[in-house]
């Protein structure tokens, strides 16, 4: 086999190399991650906000141009910034006795990094309910749109683990792709009863299972970081696990039937059933239930929050690269099946 | 829930855990080596398979 005779194989590997270099080498946009103390009482308060992504230049940088504003309901509260270090800002604020809402969001306006936001950064105990008095009100500065260069979007909770998007999601796409090939092959097997379609279906399911297990493993790692648990009882996650188990059942059925001449037709029927279940469990059911999983809860597609242009520039090559690798593995397994069959029937 | 993770992020005061500590380069390097290993083993397997197919086609049945 020469790479020149199959450029898509080489292309797939090169795309994955690009994804690894870009995926791990691209910095994250700055964002606020933590507020201290997160419980306040009316009166003078000393606040500290921590950030990732180096948004505040050097140690003891000038606070000029920076502004921290707290938001309660629709009302804005001014603060007095006192110190900036590369990863944190400190401020004094007078918390009024009356607030529309006890939960305060923090907006930090910076000249270099734009507006950083932390929802429910502080919670005020002991304040009455009412509009913020005029003396405490703040006016936000003009919006700036700094050039942050090629960087991945900052998402609360996900933070650096957003890079896993380039592994986890394309692996599932690759699994869908080959399982789709297997589904068509099984339908053709039932229609024509030709053994080559059975070879295709077996190769597709075997390859798809590898990617399904990798998708589960990368998803579980991601869940540990963002949700704090290796596994949560969620319709999307459970559906993915059931799908992988269903296809494991396909392989067990094949193994159990051995050389039985009906193996092709019986496993083809099972495979059609398994693919229909895959579509129901991963694409239909999560639309009707609430799910922690992003892109679910009514719309399984990505939205502007999930992907921005810099992430798209790496995500789409990742989809093609993983797809090519998956198809290469499927293709080799199919050729092995054909060769084995030819040797056994000679 | 995320507080222990945030603590890790702040270990390096300049650029955060992933970049400032140089771990991004290590992860990139290790991942590239693994990818090269997978690509090489697939390529070898593919070549052997082609040889077997050719031999099998030459053998009269």
mmCIF file of C-alpha atoms in Angstrom:
data_model
loop_
_atom_site.group_PDB
_atom_site.id
_atom_site.type_symbol
_atom_site.label_atom_id
_atom_site.label_comp_id
_atom_site.label_asym_id
_atom_site.label_seq_id
_atom_site.Cartn_x
_atom_site.Cartn_y
_atom_site.Cartn_z
ATOM 1 C CA UNK A 1 0.000 0.000 0.000
ATOM 2 C CA UNK A 2 1.375 3.372 -0.975
ATOM 3 C CA UNK A 3 0.165 6.560 0.604
ATOM 4 C CA UNK A 4 0.037 8.056 -2.877
ATOM 5 C CA UNK A 5 -2.557 5.457 -3.853
ATOM 6 C CA UNK A 6 -4.769 6.407 -0.900
ATOM 7 C CA UNK A 7 -4.145 10.089 -0.056
ATOM 8 C CA UNK A 8 -7.172 10.235 2.259
ATOM 9 C CA UNK A 9 -5.376 7.952 4.734
ATOM 10 C CA UNK A 10 -2.353 10.232 4.902
ATOM 11 C CA UNK A 11 -4.666 13.254 4.851
ATOM 12 C CA UNK A 12 -6.634 11.946 7.824
ATOM 13 C CA UNK A 13 -3.484 11.440 9.884
ATOM 14 C CA UNK A 14 -2.155 14.888 8.961
ATOM 15 C CA UNK A 15 -5.490 16.447 9.916
ATOM 16 C CA UNK A 16 -5.360 14.712 13.296
ATOM 17 C CA UNK A 17 -1.791 15.969 13.818
ATOM 18 C CA UNK A 18 -3.041 19.485 13.046
ATOM 19 C CA UNK A 19 -5.919 18.995 15.505
ATOM 20 C CA UNK A 20 -3.531 17.885 18.264
ATOM 21 C CA UNK A 21 -1.128 20.797 17.703
ATOM 22 C CA UNK A 22 -3.903 23.400 17.387
ATOM 23 C CA UNK A 23 -6.138 21.807 20.003
ATOM 24 C CA UNK A 24 -3.537 21.740 22.768
ATOM 25 C CA UNK A 25 -1.483 24.719 21.591
ATOM 26 C CA UNK A 26 -4.225 27.338 21.365
ATOM 27 C CA UNK A 27 -4.628 29.544 24.448
ATOM 28 C CA UNK A 28 -7.937 29.986 26.185
ATOM 29 C CA UNK A 29 -9.678 33.352 26.247
ATOM 30 C CA UNK A 30 -9.645 34.957 29.683
ATOM 31 C CA UNK A 31 -12.536 34.524 32.080
ATOM 32 C CA UNK A 32 -13.520 34.863 35.727
ATOM 33 C CA UNK A 33 -13.647 31.631 37.693
ATOM 34 C CA UNK A 34 -14.024 32.428 41.369
ATOM 35 C CA UNK A 35 -15.230 35.167 43.733
ATOM 36 C CA UNK A 36 -14.230 35.602 47.381
ATOM 37 C CA UNK A 37 -15.954 35.820 49.785
ATOM 38 C CA UNK A 38 -19.017 34.569 47.976
ATOM 39 C CA UNK A 39 -21.350 35.529 50.855
ATOM 40 C CA UNK A 40 -21.671 39.233 51.711
ATOM 41 C CA UNK A 41 -23.690 41.424 54.061
ATOM 42 C CA UNK A 42 -24.813 45.040 53.506
ATOM 43 C CA UNK A 43 -22.044 47.564 54.166
ATOM 44 C CA UNK A 44 -18.413 47.792 53.134
ATOM 45 C CA UNK A 45 -17.072 44.602 51.568
ATOM 46 C CA UNK A 46 -13.654 43.605 50.298
ATOM 47 C CA UNK A 47 -13.959 41.539 47.154
ATOM 48 C CA UNK A 48 -11.547 39.385 45.227
ATOM 49 C CA UNK A 49 -12.136 37.892 41.785
ATOM 50 C CA UNK A 50 -9.865 35.284 40.254
ATOM 51 C CA UNK A 51 -9.426 34.674 36.540
ATOM 52 C CA UNK A 52 -7.748 32.343 34.094
ATOM 53 C CA UNK A 53 -6.152 33.256 30.792
ATOM 54 C CA UNK A 54 -3.845 36.114 31.914
ATOM 55 C CA UNK A 55 -6.355 38.934 31.441
ATOM 56 C CA UNK A 56 -4.668 41.583 33.639
ATOM 57 C CA UNK A 57 -1.160 42.012 32.201
ATOM 58 C CA UNK A 58 1.645 42.248 34.744
ATOM 59 C CA UNK A 59 1.952 42.182 38.529
ATOM 60 C CA UNK A 60 0.703 45.423 40.115
ATOM 61 C CA UNK A 61 -0.445 46.741 36.743
ATOM 62 C CA UNK A 62 -2.331 50.019 36.600
ATOM 63 C CA UNK A 63 -6.028 49.751 37.348
ATOM 64 C CA UNK A 64 -6.720 52.492 34.836
ATOM 65 C CA UNK A 65 -9.310 51.457 32.294
ATOM 66 C CA UNK A 66 -10.504 48.525 34.428
ATOM 67 C CA UNK A 67 -13.916 48.658 36.081
ATOM 68 C CA UNK A 68 -15.794 46.141 38.207
ATOM 69 C CA UNK A 69 -19.570 46.409 38.339
ATOM 70 C CA UNK A 70 -21.972 44.191 40.262
ATOM 71 C CA UNK A 71 -25.432 43.520 38.916
ATOM 72 C CA UNK A 72 -28.457 42.756 41.075
ATOM 73 C CA UNK A 73 -31.587 42.132 39.015
ATOM 74 C CA UNK A 74 -31.381 44.948 36.446
ATOM 75 C CA UNK A 75 -29.585 47.405 38.779
ATOM 76 C CA UNK A 76 -25.834 48.076 38.638
ATOM 77 C CA UNK A 77 -23.642 48.680 41.703
ATOM 78 C CA UNK A 78 -20.320 50.518 41.491
ATOM 79 C CA UNK A 79 -17.121 49.225 43.112
ATOM 80 C CA UNK A 80 -13.704 50.716 43.713
ATOM 81 C CA UNK A 81 -10.886 48.602 42.258
ATOM 82 C CA UNK A 82 -7.826 48.640 44.510
ATOM 83 C CA UNK A 83 -5.317 46.155 43.063
ATOM 84 C CA UNK A 84 -4.712 44.044 40.016
ATOM 85 C CA UNK A 85 -2.391 41.092 39.743
ATOM 86 C CA UNK A 86 -2.089 38.857 36.663
ATOM 87 C CA UNK A 87 -4.777 36.476 37.838
ATOM 88 C CA UNK A 88 -6.923 38.439 40.265
ATOM 89 C CA UNK A 89 -8.481 41.787 41.028
ATOM 90 C CA UNK A 90 -9.360 43.232 44.414
ATOM 91 C CA UNK A 91 -12.042 45.821 45.028
ATOM 92 C CA UNK A 92 -14.032 47.570 47.735
ATOM 93 C CA UNK A 93 -17.768 47.902 47.409
ATOM 94 C CA UNK A 94 -20.509 49.281 49.582
ATOM 95 C CA UNK A 95 -23.374 46.824 49.448
ATOM 96 C CA UNK A 96 -26.704 48.689 49.873
ATOM 97 C CA UNK A 97 -29.413 47.627 52.328
ATOM 98 C CA UNK A 98 -31.894 47.241 49.473
ATOM 99 C CA UNK A 99 -31.322 44.999 46.481
ATOM 100 C CA UNK A 100 -33.658 43.722 43.744
ATOM 101 C CA UNK A 101 -32.026 40.300 44.089
ATOM 102 C CA UNK A 102 -29.592 38.868 46.659
ATOM 103 C CA UNK A 103 -27.533 37.223 43.886
ATOM 104 C CA UNK A 104 -24.904 39.519 42.376
ATOM 105 C CA UNK A 105 -23.333 38.964 38.956
ATOM 106 C CA UNK A 106 -19.856 40.415 38.394
ATOM 107 C CA UNK A 107 -18.865 42.273 35.224
ATOM 108 C CA UNK A 108 -15.215 43.184 34.909
ATOM 109 C CA UNK A 109 -14.441 45.601 32.084
ATOM 110 C CA UNK A 110 -10.832 45.417 30.922
ATOM 111 C CA UNK A 111 -9.133 47.297 28.075
ATOM 112 C CA UNK A 112 -7.085 44.268 26.936
ATOM 113 C CA UNK A 113 -9.543 41.391 27.346
ATOM 114 C CA UNK A 114 -12.968 42.996 26.987
ATOM 115 C CA UNK A 115 -15.773 42.242 29.450
ATOM 116 C CA UNK A 116 -15.348 39.273 31.784
ATOM 117 C CA UNK A 117 -18.458 37.892 33.452
ATOM 118 C CA UNK A 118 -19.140 35.690 36.453
ATOM 119 C CA UNK A 119 -22.795 34.842 37.113
ATOM 120 C CA UNK A 120 -23.970 34.631 40.758
ATOM 121 C CA UNK A 121 -20.506 35.686 41.898
ATOM 122 C CA UNK A 122 -21.708 36.938 45.299
ATOM 123 C CA UNK A 123 -24.741 36.301 47.475
ATOM 124 C CA UNK A 124 -25.909 39.024 49.875
ATOM 125 C CA UNK A 125 -27.504 37.969 53.159
ATOM 126 C CA UNK A 126 -29.617 40.329 55.254
ATOM 127 C CA UNK A 127 -30.552 42.885 52.586
ATOM 128 C CA UNK A 128 -34.116 44.039 51.973
ATOM 129 C CA UNK A 129 -35.833 43.806 48.618
ATOM 130 C CA UNK A 130 -36.036 47.011 46.585
ATOM 131 C CA UNK A 131 -34.265 49.034 43.914
ATOM 132 C CA UNK A 132 -30.623 49.984 44.482
ATOM 133 C CA UNK A 133 -30.379 53.590 45.791
ATOM 134 C CA UNK A 134 -29.066 56.079 43.221
ATOM 135 C CA UNK A 135 -25.905 56.781 45.247
ATOM 136 C CA UNK A 136 -24.675 53.229 44.672
ATOM 137 C CA UNK A 137 -25.540 53.019 40.988
ATOM 138 C CA UNK A 138 -22.851 52.486 38.359
ATOM 139 C CA UNK A 139 -22.558 53.371 34.686
ATOM 140 C CA UNK A 140 -20.895 50.734 32.502
ATOM 141 C CA UNK A 141 -18.069 51.913 30.254
ATOM 142 C CA UNK A 142 -18.257 51.785 26.457
ATOM 143 C CA UNK A 143 -17.996 48.274 25.108
ATOM 144 C CA UNK A 144 -14.580 47.347 23.735
ATOM 145 C CA UNK A 145 -13.882 44.499 21.339
ATOM 146 C CA UNK A 146 -10.223 43.638 21.838
ATOM 147 C CA UNK A 147 -8.394 41.381 19.393
ATOM 148 C CA UNK A 148 -7.729 38.233 21.421
ATOM 149 C CA UNK A 149 -6.008 36.465 18.528
ATOM 150 C CA UNK A 150 -6.618 32.799 17.758
ATOM 151 C CA UNK A 151 -7.990 31.528 21.052
ATOM 152 C CA UNK A 152 -10.651 29.140 22.281
ATOM 153 C CA UNK A 153 -13.749 30.564 23.994
ATOM 154 C CA UNK A 154 -13.892 30.642 27.765
ATOM 155 C CA UNK A 155 -16.879 28.739 29.148
ATOM 156 C CA UNK A 156 -17.583 28.627 32.897
ATOM 157 C CA UNK A 157 -17.116 25.141 34.418
ATOM 158 C CA UNK A 158 -15.653 23.733 31.192
ATOM 159 C CA UNK A 159 -12.606 26.060 31.140
ATOM 160 C CA UNK A 160 -9.538 24.264 29.678
ATOM 161 C CA UNK A 161 -11.429 21.008 29.168
ATOM 162 C CA UNK A 162 -13.157 22.594 26.131
ATOM 163 C CA UNK A 163 -10.306 20.987 24.134
ATOM 164 C CA UNK A 164 -11.967 17.614 24.724
ATOM 165 C CA UNK A 165 -14.621 18.711 22.217
ATOM 166 C CA UNK A 166 -12.081 17.889 19.492
ATOM 167 C CA UNK A 167 -11.878 14.271 20.670
ATOM 168 C CA UNK A 168 -15.163 13.344 22.276
ATOM 169 C CA UNK A 169 -17.675 14.649 19.692
ATOM 170 C CA UNK A 170 -15.842 13.574 16.488
ATOM 171 C CA UNK A 171 -15.426 10.078 17.960
ATOM 172 C CA UNK A 172 -19.195 9.790 18.285
ATOM 173 C CA UNK A 173 -19.629 11.195 14.764
ATOM 174 C CA UNK A 174 -17.182 8.553 13.493
ATOM 175 C CA UNK A 175 -19.171 5.869 15.318
ATOM 176 C CA UNK A 176 -22.435 7.093 13.767
ATOM 177 C CA UNK A 177 -20.753 7.076 10.363
ATOM 178 C CA UNK A 178 -19.609 3.451 10.447
ATOM 179 C CA UNK A 179 -22.708 2.212 12.238
ATOM 180 C CA UNK A 180 -24.663 3.812 9.379
ATOM 181 C CA UNK A 181 -22.531 1.830 6.912
ATOM 182 C CA UNK A 182 -23.269 -1.294 8.960
ATOM 183 C CA UNK A 183 -27.009 -0.557 8.921
ATOM 184 C CA UNK A 184 -27.087 -0.208 5.120
ATOM 185 C CA UNK A 185 -24.929 -3.336 4.765
ATOM 186 C CA UNK A 186 -27.329 -5.332 6.947
ATOM 187 C CA UNK A 187 -30.338 -4.154 4.937
ATOM 188 C CA UNK A 188 -28.543 -5.188 1.738
ATOM 189 C CA UNK A 189 -27.612 -8.526 3.332
ATOM 190 C CA UNK A 190 -31.266 -9.205 4.091
ATOM 191 C CA UNK A 191 -32.253 -8.195 0.577
ATOM 192 C CA UNK A 192 -29.587 -10.009 -1.423
ATOM 193 C CA UNK A 193 -28.283 -12.672 0.981
ATOM 194 C CA UNK A 194 -24.755 -12.036 -0.294
ATOM 195 C CA UNK A 195 -22.051 -12.820 2.245
ATOM 196 C CA UNK A 196 -19.996 -9.719 1.372
ATOM 197 C CA UNK A 197 -22.665 -7.486 2.922
ATOM 198 C CA UNK A 198 -22.336 -9.510 6.121
ATOM 199 C CA UNK A 199 -18.575 -8.903 6.046
ATOM 200 C CA UNK A 200 -19.232 -5.176 5.710
ATOM 201 C CA UNK A 201 -21.722 -5.127 8.585
ATOM 202 C CA UNK A 202 -19.385 -7.043 10.916
ATOM 203 C CA UNK A 203 -16.436 -4.768 10.079
ATOM 204 C CA UNK A 204 -18.556 -1.643 10.596
ATOM 205 C CA UNK A 205 -19.925 -2.717 13.992
ATOM 206 C CA UNK A 206 -16.518 -3.855 15.234
ATOM 207 C CA UNK A 207 -14.909 -0.519 14.257
ATOM 208 C CA UNK A 208 -17.856 1.509 15.505
ATOM 209 C CA UNK A 209 -17.654 -0.200 18.893
ATOM 210 C CA UNK A 210 -14.029 0.939 19.302
ATOM 211 C CA UNK A 211 -15.079 4.535 18.677
ATOM 212 C CA UNK A 212 -18.155 4.175 20.867
ATOM 213 C CA UNK A 213 -16.035 2.989 23.796
ATOM 214 C CA UNK A 214 -13.557 5.832 23.185
ATOM 215 C CA UNK A 215 -16.502 8.267 23.093
ATOM 216 C CA UNK A 216 -17.768 6.949 26.426
ATOM 217 C CA UNK A 217 -14.288 7.175 27.992
ATOM 218 C CA UNK A 218 -13.653 10.755 26.835
ATOM 219 C CA UNK A 219 -17.194 11.707 27.900
ATOM 220 C CA UNK A 220 -16.704 10.222 31.343
ATOM 221 C CA UNK A 221 -13.437 12.135 31.805
ATOM 222 C CA UNK A 222 -15.196 15.327 30.753
ATOM 223 C CA UNK A 223 -18.083 14.665 33.139
ATOM 224 C CA UNK A 224 -15.603 14.243 36.010
ATOM 225 C CA UNK A 225 -14.190 17.713 35.323
ATOM 226 C CA UNK A 226 -17.389 19.647 34.643
ATOM 227 C CA UNK A 227 -20.030 17.843 36.721
ATOM 228 C CA UNK A 228 -17.755 16.372 39.385
ATOM 229 C CA UNK A 229 -18.697 12.730 38.755
ATOM 230 C CA UNK A 230 -17.443 10.052 36.381
ATOM 231 C CA UNK A 231 -21.029 9.184 35.469
ATOM 232 C CA UNK A 232 -24.363 10.878 36.067
ATOM 233 C CA UNK A 233 -27.769 9.395 35.403
ATOM 234 C CA UNK A 234 -28.597 11.438 32.346
ATOM 235 C CA UNK A 235 -30.704 10.323 29.350
ATOM 236 C CA UNK A 236 -27.944 11.152 26.895
ATOM 237 C CA UNK A 237 -25.213 9.321 28.825
ATOM 238 C CA UNK A 238 -27.351 6.305 29.630
ATOM 239 C CA UNK A 239 -28.535 6.183 26.008
ATOM 240 C CA UNK A 240 -24.911 6.148 24.813
ATOM 241 C CA UNK A 241 -24.055 3.326 27.213
ATOM 242 C CA UNK A 242 -27.100 1.274 26.192
ATOM 243 C CA UNK A 243 -26.162 1.779 22.529
ATOM 244 C CA UNK A 244 -22.633 0.470 23.096
ATOM 245 C CA UNK A 245 -24.027 -2.487 25.060
ATOM 246 C CA UNK A 246 -26.480 -3.231 22.228
ATOM 247 C CA UNK A 247 -23.644 -3.411 19.724
ATOM 248 C CA UNK A 248 -21.603 -5.513 22.148
ATOM 249 C CA UNK A 249 -24.608 -7.858 22.045
ATOM 250 C CA UNK A 250 -24.222 -8.005 18.265
ATOM 251 C CA UNK A 251 -20.624 -9.198 18.606
ATOM 252 C CA UNK A 252 -21.621 -11.732 21.282
ATOM 253 C CA UNK A 253 -24.405 -13.049 19.053
ATOM 254 C CA UNK A 254 -21.953 -13.548 16.199
ATOM 255 C CA UNK A 255 -19.505 -15.322 18.503
ATOM 256 C CA UNK A 256 -22.245 -17.526 19.947
ATOM 257 C CA UNK A 257 -23.544 -18.584 16.533
ATOM 258 C CA UNK A 258 -20.087 -19.547 15.293
ATOM 259 C CA UNK A 259 -20.151 -21.113 11.843
ATOM 260 C CA UNK A 260 -23.937 -21.434 11.697
ATOM 261 C CA UNK A 261 -25.023 -20.641 8.142
ATOM 262 C CA UNK A 262 -27.875 -18.439 9.424
ATOM 263 C CA UNK A 263 -25.463 -16.076 11.204
ATOM 264 C CA UNK A 264 -25.546 -13.484 8.392
ATOM 265 C CA UNK A 265 -29.319 -13.083 8.297
ATOM 266 C CA UNK A 266 -29.925 -13.269 12.047
ATOM 267 C CA UNK A 267 -27.198 -10.747 12.920
ATOM 268 C CA UNK A 268 -28.396 -8.485 10.088
ATOM 269 C CA UNK A 269 -31.848 -8.338 11.685
ATOM 270 C CA UNK A 270 -30.240 -7.601 15.055
ATOM 271 C CA UNK A 271 -28.042 -4.882 13.518
ATOM 272 C CA UNK A 272 -31.017 -3.119 11.939
ATOM 273 C CA UNK A 273 -32.738 -3.165 15.327
ATOM 274 C CA UNK A 274 -29.567 -1.869 17.057
ATOM 275 C CA UNK A 275 -29.213 1.046 14.637
ATOM 276 C CA UNK A 276 -32.844 2.068 15.073
ATOM 277 C CA UNK A 277 -32.265 2.010 18.840
ATOM 278 C CA UNK A 278 -29.111 4.119 18.378
ATOM 279 C CA UNK A 279 -31.101 6.802 16.566
ATOM 280 C CA UNK A 280 -33.877 6.711 19.174
ATOM 281 C CA UNK A 281 -31.566 6.710 22.211
ATOM 282 C CA UNK A 282 -29.059 9.308 21.022
ATOM 283 C CA UNK A 283 -30.984 11.559 18.667
ATOM 284 C CA UNK A 284 -34.689 11.375 19.476
ATOM 285 C CA UNK A 285 -35.114 10.665 23.202
ATOM 286 C CA UNK A 286 -32.771 13.444 24.470
ATOM 287 C CA UNK A 287 -34.933 15.987 22.623
ATOM 288 C CA UNK A 288 -37.878 15.128 24.838
ATOM 289 C CA UNK A 289 -36.111 15.168 28.185
ATOM 290 C CA UNK A 290 -33.981 17.564 30.187
ATOM 291 C CA UNK A 291 -30.295 16.792 29.974
ATOM 292 C CA UNK A 292 -27.066 18.112 31.449
ATOM 293 C CA UNK A 293 -25.392 17.324 28.164
ATOM 294 C CA UNK A 294 -24.735 20.433 25.987
ATOM 295 C CA UNK A 295 -26.619 20.699 22.720
ATOM 296 C CA UNK A 296 -29.556 18.728 24.134
ATOM 297 C CA UNK A 297 -32.794 19.783 25.785
ATOM 298 C CA UNK A 298 -34.748 20.403 22.628
ATOM 299 C CA UNK A 299 -31.939 20.910 20.139
ATOM 300 C CA UNK A 300 -29.172 18.393 19.583
ATOM 301 C CA UNK A 301 -27.280 20.769 17.267
ATOM 302 C CA UNK A 302 -24.525 23.154 18.305
ATOM 303 C CA UNK A 303 -25.320 26.773 18.984
ATOM 304 C CA UNK A 304 -23.173 29.890 19.052
ATOM 305 C CA UNK A 305 -22.306 29.278 22.714
ATOM 306 C CA UNK A 306 -20.817 25.878 22.007
ATOM 307 C CA UNK A 307 -18.636 26.810 19.038
ATOM 308 C CA UNK A 308 -16.955 29.971 17.902
ATOM 309 C CA UNK A 309 -14.920 30.489 14.720
ATOM 310 C CA UNK A 310 -11.561 29.526 16.226
ATOM 311 C CA UNK A 311 -13.011 26.314 17.632
ATOM 312 C CA UNK A 312 -14.730 25.560 14.323
ATOM 313 C CA UNK A 313 -11.367 25.890 12.521
ATOM 314 C CA UNK A 314 -10.118 22.915 14.550
ATOM 315 C CA UNK A 315 -13.372 21.039 15.149
ATOM 316 C CA UNK A 316 -14.282 20.425 11.505
ATOM 317 C CA UNK A 317 -10.803 19.079 10.607
ATOM 318 C CA UNK A 318 -11.132 16.862 13.708
ATOM 319 C CA UNK A 319 -14.436 15.452 12.409
ATOM 320 C CA UNK A 320 -12.873 14.693 9.008
ATOM 321 C CA UNK A 321 -9.653 13.326 10.552
ATOM 322 C CA UNK A 322 -11.375 10.957 13.002
ATOM 323 C CA UNK A 323 -13.801 9.947 10.263
ATOM 324 C CA UNK A 324 -10.910 9.080 7.925
ATOM 325 C CA UNK A 325 -9.110 7.083 10.644
ATOM 326 C CA UNK A 326 -12.330 5.237 11.442
ATOM 327 C CA UNK A 327 -12.974 4.457 7.774
ATOM 328 C CA UNK A 328 -9.401 3.220 7.354
ATOM 329 C CA UNK A 329 -9.870 0.809 10.276
ATOM 330 C CA UNK A 330 -13.232 -0.324 8.887
ATOM 331 C CA UNK A 331 -11.716 -0.848 5.444
ATOM 332 C CA UNK A 332 -8.904 -3.016 6.813
ATOM 333 C CA UNK A 333 -11.273 -5.109 8.913
ATOM 334 C CA UNK A 334 -13.464 -5.634 5.847
ATOM 335 C CA UNK A 335 -10.486 -6.772 3.771
ATOM 336 C CA UNK A 336 -9.490 -9.158 6.579
ATOM 337 C CA UNK A 337 -13.013 -10.608 6.647
ATOM 338 C CA UNK A 338 -12.974 -11.123 2.875
ATOM 339 C CA UNK A 339 -9.514 -12.696 2.951
ATOM 340 C CA UNK A 340 -10.434 -15.020 5.792
ATOM 341 C CA UNK A 341 -13.611 -16.071 3.989
ATOM 342 C CA UNK A 342 -11.711 -16.713 0.764
ATOM 343 C CA UNK A 343 -9.104 -18.818 2.560
ATOM 344 C CA UNK A 344 -11.751 -20.825 4.418
ATOM 345 C CA UNK A 345 -13.839 -21.531 1.323
ATOM 346 C CA UNK A 346 -10.967 -22.365 -1.039
ATOM 347 C CA UNK B 1 -17.729 21.439 42.835
ATOM 348 C CA UNK B 2 -15.020 23.073 40.757
ATOM 349 C CA UNK B 3 -13.002 24.584 43.584
ATOM 350 C CA UNK B 4 -10.262 21.905 43.698
ATOM 351 C CA UNK B 5 -9.874 22.224 39.940
ATOM 352 C CA UNK B 6 -9.682 26.014 40.210
ATOM 353 C CA UNK B 7 -6.942 25.622 42.778
ATOM 354 C CA UNK B 8 -4.935 23.645 40.224
ATOM 355 C CA UNK B 9 -5.477 26.402 37.670
ATOM 356 C CA UNK B 10 -3.908 28.964 39.983
ATOM 357 C CA UNK B 11 -0.813 26.944 40.862
ATOM 358 C CA UNK B 12 1.148 28.870 38.300
ATOM 359 C CA UNK B 13 0.669 32.550 38.910
ATOM 360 C CA UNK B 14 1.589 33.719 35.431
ATOM 361 C CA UNK B 15 -0.258 31.750 32.788
ATOM 362 C CA UNK B 16 -2.284 29.161 34.616
ATOM 363 C CA UNK B 17 -1.885 25.430 34.941
ATOM 364 C CA UNK B 18 -1.978 24.245 31.351
ATOM 365 C CA UNK B 19 0.256 26.736 29.549
ATOM 366 C CA UNK B 20 2.426 28.294 32.235
ATOM 367 C CA UNK B 21 3.616 24.925 33.531
ATOM 368 C CA UNK B 22 4.600 23.772 30.031
ATOM 369 C CA UNK B 23 2.203 20.832 30.278
ATOM 370 C CA UNK B 24 0.507 21.866 27.026
ATOM 371 C CA UNK B 25 3.716 21.058 25.139
ATOM 372 C CA UNK B 26 4.160 17.722 26.921
ATOM 373 C CA UNK B 27 0.544 16.710 26.185
ATOM 374 C CA UNK B 28 0.936 17.774 22.536
ATOM 375 C CA UNK B 29 4.194 15.825 22.185
ATOM 376 C CA UNK B 30 2.864 12.651 23.793
ATOM 377 C CA UNK B 31 -0.346 12.818 21.712
ATOM 378 C CA UNK B 32 1.658 13.242 18.490
ATOM 379 C CA UNK B 33 3.859 10.258 19.385
ATOM 380 C CA UNK B 34 0.759 8.120 20.062
ATOM 381 C CA UNK B 35 -0.806 9.254 16.771
ATOM 382 C CA UNK B 36 2.429 8.456 14.889
ATOM 383 C CA UNK B 37 2.457 4.997 16.515
ATOM 384 C CA UNK B 38 -1.165 4.334 15.501
ATOM 385 C CA UNK B 39 -0.527 5.576 11.954
ATOM 386 C CA UNK B 40 2.621 3.438 11.606
ATOM 387 C CA UNK B 41 0.964 0.264 12.901
ATOM 388 C CA UNK B 42 -2.071 0.812 10.633
ATOM 389 C CA UNK B 43 0.224 1.418 7.665
ATOM 390 C CA UNK B 44 2.206 -1.790 8.379
ATOM 391 C CA UNK B 45 -0.981 -3.788 8.821
ATOM 392 C CA UNK B 46 -2.386 -2.323 5.609
ATOM 393 C CA UNK B 47 0.796 -3.254 3.701
ATOM 394 C CA UNK B 48 0.776 -6.844 5.014
ATOM 395 C CA UNK B 49 -2.877 -7.166 4.152
ATOM 396 C CA UNK B 50 -2.191 -6.002 0.602
ATOM 397 C CA UNK B 51 0.626 -8.576 0.336
ATOM 398 C CA UNK B 52 -1.693 -11.342 1.559
ATOM 399 C CA UNK B 53 -4.396 -10.259 -0.878
ATOM 400 C CA UNK B 54 -1.907 -10.307 -3.751
ATOM 401 C CA UNK B 55 -0.575 -13.736 -2.750
ATOM 402 C CA UNK B 56 -4.096 -15.066 -2.425
ATOM 403 C CA UNK B 57 -5.058 -13.724 -5.826
ATOM 404 C CA UNK B 58 -1.989 -15.419 -7.375
ATOM 405 C CA UNK B 59 -2.842 -18.788 -5.810
ATOM 406 C CA UNK B 60 -5.023 -20.887 -8.126
ATOM 407 C CA UNK B 61 -8.125 -22.065 -6.307
#
